[in-house]
mmCIF file of C-alpha atoms in Angstrom:
data_model
loop_
_atom_site.group_PDB
_atom_site.id
_atom_site.type_symbol
_atom_site.label_atom_id
_atom_site.label_comp_id
_atom_site.label_asym_id
_atom_site.label_seq_id
_atom_site.Cartn_x
_atom_site.Cartn_y
_atom_site.Cartn_z
ATOM 1 C CA UNK A 1 -19.081 -17.701 -16.853
ATOM 2 C CA UNK A 2 -16.664 -15.816 -18.984
ATOM 3 C CA UNK A 3 -13.474 -17.059 -20.128
ATOM 4 C CA UNK A 4 -10.188 -17.468 -18.261
ATOM 5 C CA UNK A 5 -7.545 -14.898 -17.451
ATOM 6 C CA UNK A 6 -3.871 -15.677 -16.055
ATOM 7 C CA UNK A 7 -2.282 -13.057 -13.947
ATOM 8 C CA UNK A 8 1.316 -13.305 -13.858
ATOM 9 C CA UNK A 9 2.771 -10.340 -11.163
ATOM 10 C CA UNK A 10 5.289 -10.946 -8.037
ATOM 11 C CA UNK A 11 3.182 -8.537 -6.180
ATOM 12 C CA UNK A 12 0.862 -10.509 -3.675
ATOM 13 C CA UNK A 13 -1.351 -7.408 -3.175
ATOM 14 C CA UNK A 14 -1.604 -6.422 -6.977
ATOM 15 C CA UNK A 15 -2.048 -10.294 -7.804
ATOM 16 C CA UNK A 16 -4.912 -10.202 -5.182
ATOM 17 C CA UNK A 17 -6.837 -6.884 -6.317
ATOM 18 C CA UNK A 18 -6.411 -7.763 -9.817
ATOM 19 C CA UNK A 19 -8.058 -11.352 -9.677
ATOM 20 C CA UNK A 20 -10.831 -9.477 -7.610
ATOM 21 C CA UNK A 21 -11.400 -7.096 -10.288
ATOM 22 C CA UNK A 22 -11.474 -9.458 -13.040
ATOM 23 C CA UNK A 23 -13.394 -12.326 -10.852
ATOM 24 C CA UNK A 24 -16.176 -9.483 -10.164
ATOM 25 C CA UNK A 25 -16.458 -9.231 -13.914
ATOM 26 C CA UNK A 26 -17.399 -13.129 -14.130
ATOM 27 C CA UNK A 27 -14.064 -13.982 -15.453
ATOM 28 C CA UNK A 28 -11.897 -17.128 -13.765
ATOM 29 C CA UNK A 29 -8.871 -15.885 -12.927
ATOM 30 C CA UNK A 30 -5.717 -18.203 -12.452
ATOM 31 C CA UNK A 31 -2.878 -16.001 -10.606
ATOM 32 C CA UNK A 32 1.137 -16.620 -10.700
ATOM 33 C CA UNK A 33 3.918 -15.151 -9.164
ATOM 34 C CA UNK A 34 6.506 -14.834 -12.021
ATOM 35 C CA UNK A 35 6.452 -16.273 -15.794
ATOM 36 C CA UNK A 36 8.078 -19.623 -15.141
ATOM 37 C CA UNK A 37 5.348 -20.936 -13.335
ATOM 38 C CA UNK A 38 2.755 -19.523 -15.421
ATOM 39 C CA UNK A 39 5.054 -21.074 -18.294
ATOM 40 C CA UNK A 40 5.272 -24.491 -16.398
ATOM 41 C CA UNK A 41 1.194 -24.420 -16.010
ATOM 42 C CA UNK A 42 0.680 -23.634 -19.589
ATOM 43 C CA UNK A 43 2.729 -26.583 -20.394
ATOM 44 C CA UNK A 44 0.407 -28.955 -17.846
ATOM 45 C CA UNK A 45 -2.822 -27.214 -19.606
ATOM 46 C CA UNK A 46 -4.907 -28.776 -22.347
ATOM 47 C CA UNK A 47 -6.021 -27.060 -25.213
ATOM 48 C CA UNK A 48 -9.621 -26.654 -24.069
ATOM 49 C CA UNK A 49 -8.227 -25.251 -20.671
ATOM 50 C CA UNK A 50 -6.034 -22.214 -22.312
ATOM 51 C CA UNK A 51 -6.765 -18.794 -21.088
ATOM 52 C CA UNK A 52 -8.201 -16.254 -22.897
ATOM 53 C CA UNK A 53 -6.105 -13.411 -21.738
ATOM 54 C CA UNK A 54 -3.109 -13.355 -20.267
ATOM 55 C CA UNK A 55 -1.884 -10.043 -18.320
ATOM 56 C CA UNK A 56 1.832 -10.211 -17.369
ATOM 57 C CA UNK A 57 4.098 -7.713 -15.023
ATOM 58 C CA UNK A 58 7.231 -6.806 -16.327
ATOM 59 C CA UNK A 59 9.844 -6.972 -13.940
ATOM 60 C CA UNK A 60 9.513 -10.223 -12.065
ATOM 61 C CA UNK A 61 12.047 -12.996 -10.246
ATOM 62 C CA UNK A 62 13.174 -16.350 -11.868
ATOM 63 C CA UNK A 63 11.089 -15.075 -15.500
ATOM 64 C CA UNK A 64 10.044 -11.692 -16.456
ATOM 65 C CA UNK A 65 7.279 -10.768 -18.792
ATOM 66 C CA UNK A 66 9.125 -9.747 -21.555
ATOM 67 C CA UNK A 67 11.142 -13.554 -21.305
ATOM 68 C CA UNK A 68 7.793 -15.185 -20.829
ATOM 69 C CA UNK A 69 6.395 -13.658 -23.446
ATOM 70 C CA UNK A 70 9.382 -14.486 -25.895
ATOM 71 C CA UNK A 71 9.270 -17.965 -24.552
ATOM 72 C CA UNK A 72 5.213 -18.493 -25.002
ATOM 73 C CA UNK A 73 5.752 -17.421 -28.630
ATOM 74 C CA UNK A 74 9.102 -19.704 -28.889
ATOM 75 C CA UNK A 75 7.550 -22.684 -27.523
ATOM 76 C CA UNK A 76 3.685 -22.443 -28.333
ATOM 77 C CA UNK A 77 3.428 -20.023 -31.800
ATOM 78 C CA UNK A 78 0.078 -21.477 -32.858
ATOM 79 C CA UNK A 79 -1.514 -22.101 -29.622
ATOM 80 C CA UNK A 80 -0.894 -19.700 -26.632
ATOM 81 C CA UNK A 81 1.154 -17.850 -28.754
ATOM 82 C CA UNK A 82 -2.092 -16.307 -30.455
ATOM 83 C CA UNK A 83 -3.556 -15.645 -26.866
ATOM 84 C CA UNK A 84 -3.619 -11.904 -26.347
ATOM 85 C CA UNK A 85 -1.307 -10.584 -24.001
ATOM 86 C CA UNK A 86 -0.990 -7.458 -22.118
ATOM 87 C CA UNK A 87 2.348 -6.372 -20.431
ATOM 88 C CA UNK A 88 1.902 -4.589 -17.528
ATOM 89 C CA UNK A 89 4.444 -2.230 -16.059
ATOM 90 C CA UNK A 90 5.419 0.538 -13.604
ATOM 91 C CA UNK A 91 8.606 1.356 -14.996
ATOM 92 C CA UNK A 92 7.527 3.732 -17.676
ATOM 93 C CA UNK A 93 4.859 6.481 -17.259
ATOM 94 C CA UNK A 94 1.398 6.342 -18.989
ATOM 95 C CA UNK A 95 1.968 7.468 -22.181
ATOM 96 C CA UNK A 96 5.258 5.738 -22.296
ATOM 97 C CA UNK A 97 5.847 2.157 -23.128
ATOM 98 C CA UNK A 98 9.218 1.265 -21.919
ATOM 99 C CA UNK A 99 10.249 -1.655 -23.711
ATOM 100 C CA UNK A 100 9.942 -2.300 -27.458
ATOM 101 C CA UNK A 101 7.198 -4.877 -27.927
ATOM 102 C CA UNK A 102 5.596 -6.292 -30.850
ATOM 103 C CA UNK A 103 2.266 -4.480 -31.808
ATOM 104 C CA UNK A 104 0.309 -7.610 -30.895
ATOM 105 C CA UNK A 105 1.361 -7.028 -27.230
ATOM 106 C CA UNK A 106 -0.850 -4.706 -25.376
ATOM 107 C CA UNK A 107 0.572 -2.573 -22.837
ATOM 108 C CA UNK A 108 -0.756 -1.382 -19.196
ATOM 109 C CA UNK A 109 0.895 1.095 -17.344
ATOM 110 C CA UNK A 110 0.831 0.731 -13.663
ATOM 111 C CA UNK A 111 -0.887 2.178 -11.591
ATOM 112 C CA UNK A 112 -3.865 1.447 -14.063
ATOM 113 C CA UNK A 113 -7.470 2.644 -14.297
ATOM 114 C CA UNK A 114 -9.948 -0.092 -13.445
ATOM 115 C CA UNK A 115 -11.942 1.074 -16.400
ATOM 116 C CA UNK A 116 -9.184 0.972 -18.779
ATOM 117 C CA UNK A 117 -8.361 -2.492 -17.573
ATOM 118 C CA UNK A 118 -11.797 -3.974 -17.627
ATOM 119 C CA UNK A 119 -12.186 -2.424 -21.411
ATOM 120 C CA UNK A 120 -8.863 -4.087 -22.388
ATOM 121 C CA UNK A 121 -9.869 -7.655 -21.350
ATOM 122 C CA UNK A 122 -13.379 -7.455 -22.226
ATOM 123 C CA UNK A 123 -12.776 -6.255 -25.413
ATOM 124 C CA UNK A 124 -9.495 -8.902 -26.253
ATOM 125 C CA UNK A 125 -10.677 -12.015 -23.915
ATOM 126 C CA UNK A 126 -10.630 -14.688 -26.712
ATOM 127 C CA UNK A 127 -13.421 -16.914 -24.472
ATOM 128 C CA UNK B 1 39.707 29.433 -15.725
ATOM 129 C CA UNK B 2 43.159 28.566 -17.682
ATOM 130 C CA UNK B 3 42.606 31.423 -20.103
ATOM 131 C CA UNK B 4 42.486 33.704 -17.094
ATOM 132 C CA UNK B 5 45.624 31.744 -15.393
ATOM 133 C CA UNK B 6 47.525 32.366 -18.629
ATOM 134 C CA UNK B 7 46.538 36.129 -19.095
ATOM 135 C CA UNK B 8 47.462 36.857 -15.677
ATOM 136 C CA UNK B 9 50.760 34.870 -15.732
ATOM 137 C CA UNK B 10 51.558 36.575 -18.978
ATOM 138 C CA UNK B 11 50.833 40.385 -17.854
ATOM 139 C CA UNK B 12 53.307 39.341 -14.583
ATOM 140 C CA UNK B 13 55.875 38.359 -16.903
ATOM 141 C CA UNK B 14 55.230 41.208 -19.081
ATOM 142 C CA UNK B 15 55.642 43.817 -16.980
ATOM 143 C CA UNK B 16 58.631 43.441 -14.982
ATOM 144 C CA UNK B 17 60.637 42.476 -18.686
ATOM 145 C CA UNK B 18 59.431 45.472 -19.989
ATOM 146 C CA UNK B 19 60.928 47.520 -16.972
ATOM 147 C CA UNK B 20 63.968 45.260 -17.076
ATOM 148 C CA UNK B 21 64.514 46.311 -20.857
ATOM 149 C CA UNK B 22 64.403 49.611 -20.049
ATOM 150 C CA UNK B 23 66.647 49.390 -17.396
ATOM 151 C CA UNK B 24 69.141 47.867 -19.499
ATOM 152 C CA UNK B 25 68.863 50.471 -22.370
ATOM 153 C CA UNK B 26 69.669 53.083 -20.764
ATOM 154 C CA UNK B 27 72.156 51.503 -18.502
ATOM 155 C CA UNK B 28 74.073 49.893 -21.527
ATOM 156 C CA UNK B 29 73.473 53.444 -23.665
ATOM 157 C CA UNK B 30 71.523 51.566 -26.185
ATOM 158 C CA UNK B 31 74.026 48.804 -26.904
ATOM 159 C CA UNK B 32 73.322 45.854 -29.427
ATOM 160 C CA UNK B 33 74.874 43.408 -27.533
ATOM 161 C CA UNK B 34 73.000 44.119 -24.414
ATOM 162 C CA UNK B 35 69.621 43.957 -26.516
ATOM 163 C CA UNK B 36 70.458 40.388 -28.022
ATOM 164 C CA UNK B 37 71.376 39.402 -24.927
ATOM 165 C CA UNK B 38 68.084 40.605 -23.100
ATOM 166 C CA UNK B 39 66.060 39.074 -25.984
ATOM 167 C CA UNK B 40 67.595 35.555 -25.662
ATOM 168 C CA UNK B 41 66.779 35.319 -21.880
ATOM 169 C CA UNK B 42 63.165 36.151 -22.706
ATOM 170 C CA UNK B 43 62.837 34.083 -25.373
ATOM 171 C CA UNK B 44 64.770 31.282 -23.070
ATOM 172 C CA UNK B 45 62.467 32.452 -20.123
ATOM 173 C CA UNK B 46 59.138 32.262 -22.216
ATOM 174 C CA UNK B 47 60.294 28.625 -23.385
ATOM 175 C CA UNK B 48 60.309 27.533 -19.975
ATOM 176 C CA UNK B 49 57.296 29.489 -19.033
ATOM 177 C CA UNK B 50 55.423 27.663 -22.059
ATOM 178 C CA UNK B 51 57.096 24.263 -20.405
ATOM 179 C CA UNK B 52 55.578 25.293 -16.934
ATOM 180 C CA UNK B 53 52.120 26.117 -18.357
ATOM 181 C CA UNK B 54 51.731 23.230 -20.389
ATOM 182 C CA UNK B 55 52.429 20.974 -17.697
ATOM 183 C CA UNK B 56 50.008 23.083 -15.537
ATOM 184 C CA UNK B 57 46.874 22.452 -18.148
ATOM 185 C CA UNK B 58 47.836 18.668 -18.776
ATOM 186 C CA UNK B 59 46.984 18.845 -14.463
ATOM 187 C CA UNK B 60 43.988 20.606 -14.704
ATOM 188 C CA UNK B 61 42.912 18.586 -17.761
ATOM 189 C CA UNK B 62 42.980 15.256 -15.591
ATOM 190 C CA UNK B 63 41.052 17.082 -12.838
ATOM 191 C CA UNK B 64 38.548 18.271 -14.778
ATOM 192 C CA UNK B 65 38.484 14.426 -16.533
ATOM 193 C CA UNK B 66 38.310 12.902 -12.826
ATOM 194 C CA UNK B 67 35.655 15.809 -11.975
ATOM 195 C CA UNK B 68 33.328 15.071 -15.018
ATOM 196 C CA UNK B 69 33.474 11.417 -14.097
ATOM 197 C CA UNK B 70 32.317 11.490 -10.495
ATOM 198 C CA UNK B 71 29.629 14.206 -11.985
ATOM 199 C CA UNK B 72 28.474 11.488 -14.683
ATOM 200 C CA UNK B 73 28.397 8.817 -11.910
ATOM 201 C CA UNK B 74 26.404 10.927 -9.830
ATOM 202 C CA UNK B 75 24.267 11.419 -12.656
ATOM 203 C CA UNK B 76 23.728 7.675 -13.472
ATOM 204 C CA UNK B 77 23.127 7.131 -9.784
ATOM 205 C CA UNK B 78 20.219 9.366 -9.728
ATOM 206 C CA UNK B 79 18.647 8.292 -12.662
ATOM 207 C CA UNK B 80 18.734 4.712 -11.590
ATOM 208 C CA UNK B 81 17.652 5.622 -8.088
ATOM 209 C CA UNK B 82 14.651 7.616 -9.655
ATOM 210 C CA UNK B 83 13.679 4.919 -11.953
ATOM 211 C CA UNK B 84 13.541 2.410 -9.055
ATOM 212 C CA UNK B 85 12.050 4.841 -6.433
ATOM 213 C CA UNK B 86 9.250 5.352 -9.202
ATOM 214 C CA UNK B 87 8.556 1.900 -9.824
ATOM 215 C CA UNK B 88 8.636 0.853 -6.013
ATOM 216 C CA UNK B 89 6.080 3.971 -5.297
ATOM 217 C CA UNK B 90 4.012 3.034 -8.220
ATOM 218 C CA UNK B 91 3.255 -0.921 -7.055
ATOM 219 C CA UNK B 92 1.800 -0.011 -3.708
ATOM 220 C CA UNK B 93 -0.529 2.896 -5.620
ATOM 221 C CA UNK B 94 -1.650 -0.122 -8.346
ATOM 222 C CA UNK B 95 -3.156 -2.015 -5.694
ATOM 223 C CA UNK B 96 -4.356 1.383 -3.974
ATOM 224 C CA UNK B 97 -5.877 2.697 -6.883
ATOM 225 C CA UNK B 98 -7.761 -0.425 -8.241
ATOM 226 C CA UNK B 99 -8.985 -1.025 -4.882
ATOM 227 C CA UNK B 100 -10.586 2.458 -4.254
ATOM 228 C CA UNK B 101 -12.256 2.092 -7.572
ATOM 229 C CA UNK B 102 -13.342 -1.215 -7.422
ATOM 230 C CA UNK B 103 -15.085 -0.111 -4.141
ATOM 231 C CA UNK B 104 -16.615 3.143 -5.997
ATOM 232 C CA UNK B 105 -17.811 1.165 -8.869
ATOM 233 C CA UNK B 106 -19.256 -1.294 -6.471
ATOM 234 C CA UNK B 107 -21.109 1.851 -4.651
ATOM 235 C CA UNK B 108 -22.412 3.249 -7.799
ATOM 236 C CA UNK B 109 -23.851 0.246 -9.275
ATOM 237 C CA UNK B 110 -25.650 -0.450 -5.906
ATOM 238 C CA UNK B 111 -24.150 -3.615 -5.875
ATOM 239 C CA UNK B 112 -25.686 -5.881 -2.917
ATOM 240 C CA UNK B 113 -22.567 -6.586 -1.180
ATOM 241 C CA UNK B 114 -20.841 -3.253 -1.943
ATOM 242 C CA UNK B 115 -21.081 -2.454 1.974
ATOM 243 C CA UNK B 116 -20.186 -6.050 3.177
ATOM 244 C CA UNK B 117 -18.477 -5.761 6.340
ATOM 245 C CA UNK B 118 -15.835 -8.564 5.316
ATOM 246 C CA UNK B 119 -14.959 -6.559 2.108
ATOM 247 C CA UNK B 120 -14.692 -3.403 3.947
ATOM 248 C CA UNK B 121 -12.559 -4.853 6.514
ATOM 249 C CA UNK B 122 -10.188 -6.289 3.594
ATOM 250 C CA UNK B 123 -9.934 -3.205 1.587
ATOM 251 C CA UNK B 124 -9.362 -1.408 4.696
ATOM 252 C CA UNK B 125 -6.641 -3.609 5.917
ATOM 253 C CA UNK B 126 -4.845 -3.722 2.123
ATOM 254 C CA UNK B 127 -4.838 -0.260 2.121
ATOM 255 C CA UNK B 128 -3.318 0.278 5.575
ATOM 256 C CA UNK B 129 -0.611 -2.334 4.275
ATOM 257 C CA UNK B 130 -0.161 -0.348 1.223
ATOM 258 C CA UNK B 131 0.495 3.119 2.752
ATOM 259 C CA UNK B 132 2.715 2.269 5.309
ATOM 260 C CA UNK B 133 4.416 0.474 2.079
ATOM 261 C CA UNK B 134 4.725 3.679 0.713
ATOM 262 C CA UNK B 135 5.536 5.946 4.164
ATOM 263 C CA UNK B 136 8.356 3.037 4.643
ATOM 264 C CA UNK B 137 9.937 4.087 1.057
ATOM 265 C CA UNK B 138 9.778 7.486 1.484
ATOM 266 C CA UNK B 139 11.470 7.602 4.994
ATOM 267 C CA UNK B 140 14.406 5.617 3.048
ATOM 268 C CA UNK B 141 14.351 8.224 0.626
ATOM 269 C CA UNK B 142 14.456 11.260 3.376
ATOM 270 C CA UNK B 143 17.048 8.846 5.144
ATOM 271 C CA UNK B 144 19.361 9.187 2.251
ATOM 272 C CA UNK B 145 18.877 12.701 1.845
ATOM 273 C CA UNK B 146 19.621 13.131 5.814
ATOM 274 C CA UNK B 147 22.802 11.222 5.342
ATOM 275 C CA UNK B 148 23.947 13.093 2.709
ATOM 276 C CA UNK B 149 23.730 16.591 4.592
ATOM 277 C CA UNK B 150 24.865 15.158 7.834
ATOM 278 C CA UNK B 151 21.112 15.397 9.433
ATOM 279 C CA UNK B 152 20.966 11.889 10.649
ATOM 280 C CA UNK B 153 20.074 12.682 13.947
ATOM 281 C CA UNK B 154 20.392 10.061 17.062
ATOM 282 C CA UNK B 155 18.717 10.496 20.512
ATOM 283 C CA UNK B 156 20.523 8.068 22.816
ATOM 284 C CA UNK B 157 18.704 6.472 25.641
ATOM 285 C CA UNK B 158 19.560 3.464 27.765
ATOM 286 C CA UNK B 159 18.026 0.022 26.644
ATOM 287 C CA UNK B 160 18.682 -3.823 26.540
ATOM 288 C CA UNK B 161 19.769 -4.678 23.378
ATOM 289 C CA UNK B 162 18.124 -7.998 23.929
ATOM 290 C CA UNK B 163 14.766 -6.855 24.893
ATOM 291 C CA UNK B 164 14.712 -4.479 21.466
ATOM 292 C CA UNK B 165 15.599 -7.391 19.492
ATOM 293 C CA UNK B 166 12.942 -9.307 21.077
ATOM 294 C CA UNK B 167 10.231 -6.665 20.403
ATOM 295 C CA UNK B 168 11.167 -6.080 16.986
ATOM 296 C CA UNK B 169 10.587 -9.807 16.083
ATOM 297 C CA UNK B 170 7.231 -9.966 18.536
ATOM 298 C CA UNK B 171 6.148 -7.029 16.120
ATOM 299 C CA UNK B 172 7.051 -8.174 12.634
ATOM 300 C CA UNK B 173 5.838 -11.874 13.468
ATOM 301 C CA UNK B 174 7.742 -13.395 10.664
ATOM 302 C CA UNK B 175 6.218 -16.506 8.904
ATOM 303 C CA UNK B 176 9.469 -18.619 9.544
ATOM 304 C CA UNK B 177 10.625 -20.129 12.670
ATOM 305 C CA UNK B 178 13.144 -17.758 14.889
ATOM 306 C CA UNK B 179 15.489 -19.780 17.338
ATOM 307 C CA UNK B 180 16.467 -16.960 19.732
ATOM 308 C CA UNK B 181 18.911 -16.878 22.853
ATOM 309 C CA UNK B 182 19.428 -13.287 24.671
ATOM 310 C CA UNK B 183 21.880 -12.101 27.247
ATOM 311 C CA UNK B 184 21.495 -8.845 28.806
ATOM 312 C CA UNK B 185 22.921 -6.239 27.032
ATOM 313 C CA UNK B 186 22.489 -2.778 28.418
ATOM 314 C CA UNK B 187 23.237 -0.180 25.297
ATOM 315 C CA UNK B 188 22.624 3.585 25.079
ATOM 316 C CA UNK B 189 21.041 3.756 21.872
ATOM 317 C CA UNK B 190 18.438 5.835 19.644
ATOM 318 C CA UNK B 191 15.815 3.022 20.230
ATOM 319 C CA UNK B 192 13.789 3.560 17.077
ATOM 320 C CA UNK B 193 16.879 3.828 14.698
ATOM 321 C CA UNK B 194 18.394 0.588 16.270
ATOM 322 C CA UNK B 195 14.592 -0.940 15.188
ATOM 323 C CA UNK B 196 15.113 0.302 12.057
ATOM 324 C CA UNK B 197 18.483 -1.716 11.279
ATOM 325 C CA UNK B 198 17.138 -4.904 13.319
ATOM 326 C CA UNK B 199 13.860 -4.701 10.763
ATOM 327 C CA UNK B 200 16.190 -4.275 7.937
ATOM 328 C CA UNK B 201 18.335 -7.438 8.974
ATOM 329 C CA UNK B 202 15.340 -9.669 9.556
ATOM 330 C CA UNK B 203 13.438 -8.495 6.426
ATOM 331 C CA UNK B 204 16.330 -9.479 4.691
ATOM 332 C CA UNK B 205 16.639 -12.806 6.625
ATOM 333 C CA UNK B 206 13.115 -13.564 5.321
ATOM 334 C CA UNK B 207 13.238 -12.455 2.237
ATOM 335 C CA UNK B 208 16.383 -14.215 1.114
ATOM 336 C CA UNK B 209 16.212 -17.323 3.467
ATOM 337 C CA UNK B 210 14.245 -19.607 1.531
ATOM 338 C CA UNK B 211 11.721 -20.029 4.274
ATOM 339 C CA UNK B 212 14.360 -21.732 6.586
ATOM 340 C CA UNK B 213 14.868 -20.891 10.242
ATOM 341 C CA UNK B 214 16.396 -17.835 11.194
ATOM 342 C CA UNK B 215 19.108 -17.642 14.530
ATOM 343 C CA UNK B 216 18.898 -14.622 16.567
ATOM 344 C CA UNK B 217 21.496 -14.310 19.188
ATOM 345 C CA UNK B 218 22.616 -11.131 21.510
ATOM 346 C CA UNK B 219 25.319 -11.753 23.792
ATOM 347 C CA UNK B 220 28.047 -9.551 25.694
ATOM 348 C CA UNK B 221 31.185 -10.575 24.058
ATOM 349 C CA UNK B 222 34.704 -8.936 24.982
ATOM 350 C CA UNK B 223 33.055 -5.632 26.745
ATOM 351 C CA UNK B 224 30.698 -5.141 23.739
ATOM 352 C CA UNK B 225 26.741 -5.859 23.085
ATOM 353 C CA UNK B 226 26.610 -8.365 19.645
ATOM 354 C CA UNK B 227 23.615 -9.449 18.200
ATOM 355 C CA UNK B 228 23.821 -11.841 15.464
ATOM 356 C CA UNK B 229 21.311 -12.712 13.030
ATOM 357 C CA UNK B 230 21.686 -16.038 10.946
ATOM 358 C CA UNK B 231 19.804 -17.129 8.006
ATOM 359 C CA UNK B 232 20.395 -20.373 6.104
ATOM 360 C CA UNK B 233 19.303 -18.563 2.668
ATOM 361 C CA UNK B 234 20.715 -18.289 -0.583
ATOM 362 C CA UNK B 235 24.086 -16.434 0.870
ATOM 363 C CA UNK B 236 26.193 -13.570 -0.719
ATOM 364 C CA UNK B 237 29.312 -13.807 -2.880
ATOM 365 C CA UNK B 238 32.408 -12.566 -0.802
ATOM 366 C CA UNK B 239 33.042 -9.643 -3.434
ATOM 367 C CA UNK B 240 30.080 -8.489 -2.785
ATOM 368 C CA UNK B 241 30.243 -8.338 1.090
ATOM 369 C CA UNK B 242 31.601 -4.719 1.485
ATOM 370 C CA UNK B 243 29.501 -3.446 -1.543
ATOM 371 C CA UNK B 244 26.106 -4.296 -0.437
ATOM 372 C CA UNK B 245 26.427 -2.001 2.413
ATOM 373 C CA UNK B 246 26.979 0.690 -0.321
ATOM 374 C CA UNK B 247 23.923 2.862 -1.852
ATOM 375 C CA UNK B 248 21.620 1.296 -4.187
ATOM 376 C CA UNK B 249 23.483 -2.279 -4.052
ATOM 377 C CA UNK B 250 22.057 -5.338 -3.454
ATOM 378 C CA UNK B 251 22.857 -9.213 -3.619
ATOM 379 C CA UNK B 252 20.812 -9.946 -6.417
ATOM 380 C CA UNK B 253 19.566 -7.775 -9.764
ATOM 381 C CA UNK B 254 16.746 -5.222 -9.094
ATOM 382 C CA UNK B 255 14.337 -6.941 -11.227
ATOM 383 C CA UNK B 256 14.442 -10.021 -8.445
ATOM 384 C CA UNK B 257 13.374 -8.364 -5.187
ATOM 385 C CA UNK B 258 11.625 -5.108 -4.533
ATOM 386 C CA UNK B 259 12.713 -2.072 -2.534
ATOM 387 C CA UNK B 260 14.999 0.773 -2.864
ATOM 388 C CA UNK B 261 18.271 -1.174 -2.152
ATOM 389 C CA UNK B 262 19.104 1.610 0.920
ATOM 390 C CA UNK B 263 18.273 -0.479 3.519
ATOM 391 C CA UNK B 264 21.674 -1.660 4.595
ATOM 392 C CA UNK B 265 23.345 1.334 3.620
ATOM 393 C CA UNK B 266 21.138 3.194 6.105
ATOM 394 C CA UNK B 267 21.665 0.521 8.564
ATOM 395 C CA UNK B 268 25.249 0.692 8.473
ATOM 396 C CA UNK B 269 25.238 4.483 8.818
ATOM 397 C CA UNK B 270 23.132 4.637 11.902
ATOM 398 C CA UNK B 271 25.258 1.750 13.463
ATOM 399 C CA UNK B 272 28.432 4.107 12.787
ATOM 400 C CA UNK B 273 26.734 6.955 14.406
ATOM 401 C CA UNK B 274 26.356 4.814 17.253
ATOM 402 C CA UNK B 275 29.855 3.833 17.250
ATOM 403 C CA UNK B 276 28.989 0.607 16.852
ATOM 404 C CA UNK B 277 29.994 -2.013 13.892
ATOM 405 C CA UNK B 278 27.920 -3.992 11.244
ATOM 406 C CA UNK B 279 29.399 -6.679 9.542
ATOM 407 C CA UNK B 280 28.691 -9.875 6.991
ATOM 408 C CA UNK B 281 29.984 -13.258 7.227
ATOM 409 C CA UNK B 282 28.434 -15.401 3.997
ATOM 410 C CA UNK B 283 28.977 -17.894 1.450
ATOM 411 C CA UNK B 284 26.909 -18.947 -1.778
ATOM 412 C CA UNK B 285 24.200 -21.390 -0.853
ATOM 413 C CA UNK B 286 25.350 -21.436 3.107
ATOM 414 C CA UNK B 287 23.435 -18.555 4.574
ATOM 415 C CA UNK B 288 24.350 -15.176 5.907
ATOM 416 C CA UNK B 289 25.099 -13.565 9.149
ATOM 417 C CA UNK B 290 25.118 -9.998 10.043
ATOM 418 C CA UNK B 291 26.583 -9.166 13.180
ATOM 419 C CA UNK B 292 25.987 -5.832 14.828
ATOM 420 C CA UNK B 293 28.665 -4.506 17.596
ATOM 421 C CA UNK B 294 27.710 -1.764 20.125
ATOM 422 C CA UNK B 295 29.242 -0.239 22.922
ATOM 423 C CA UNK B 296 27.987 -1.913 25.847
ATOM 424 C CA UNK B 297 27.236 0.728 29.027
ATOM 425 C CA UNK B 298 27.882 0.150 32.782
ATOM 426 C CA UNK B 299 25.025 -1.295 34.963
#
């Protein structure tokens, strides 16, 4: 089994298909419908169980992707804050990043290519 | 526009003034007094003309300012709409694209479960649901354009409003309990359009209703047909009661829910085109009641 990945997206279908794509590649996937639920889950997770990669949607109810990233960097600067995170968004076009993200944050423009998604995860997933 | 007005008015003033001056000069045999008198009058008239012109310019400036404001507003709404619309269309496209590519990859790699019947069944269902979602978004955009150009067509036939509501509830199969009571209410309506309105209302009741039961009542009241949909959800603040029937308006920020923010705007236009009324009673945390009123027809 490869590393585990957190998928955070408010759209049920997107969540399901992303999870299916990554599980088919042997990753262990945990999916959440907003940033707050994912953050709560992270607080309950032991260090050994931390995900190796996080894909978070930009626009979501309760807590959006950018706020989630800021919270993670603030609350867990030395642990989860170091995990590679990709912000996915349907807001910009494929070449344009809609928000000014710190350089370490990766960007996935929706609708994404499966090959790009898998390459990004394979190259960056820590465990 | 202003320059042409000034030159036109100036010519209108100069021509008769020159004519009068020549007449006076001839009649008074070029008397100096008459010439000064005439010049004084022309000066006075010019002052009055300049005052009138300044007033007119000020009025034109205000009209231009107003036009510029409404144009900027329209451009802002257009840009906002395009952002929301492209976001809403890209979301189902994301699922569709990934589903297709996952299937393509499985086939090209000759995976043993590539043609698994359960997998194909799920793929077909998800594809169908994503396509329906996109069709709905495109229909709403087309309706917006039809409303703007006055082309929203209504083909009326006689139906029972209660039966229409019942069939919509049956078709949508909401995942929350629905308490229903119906009275026979014959109305002359465009079935597809009224179903469209009812779907918007029921969908909203489910989306914002916190999973609590929704009550639907169809009754005859004071000679009209009344359909009420009452949810026990988050409710809508009083200052938004009128606003949510406007274009691109919603009770919560766009990031909180999906959709174009056109549902209630289109619903109101459809009900108004049926000589009916749609209204809302709601308070924060006390749920919302949407009421449709349509004229009854004789049995």
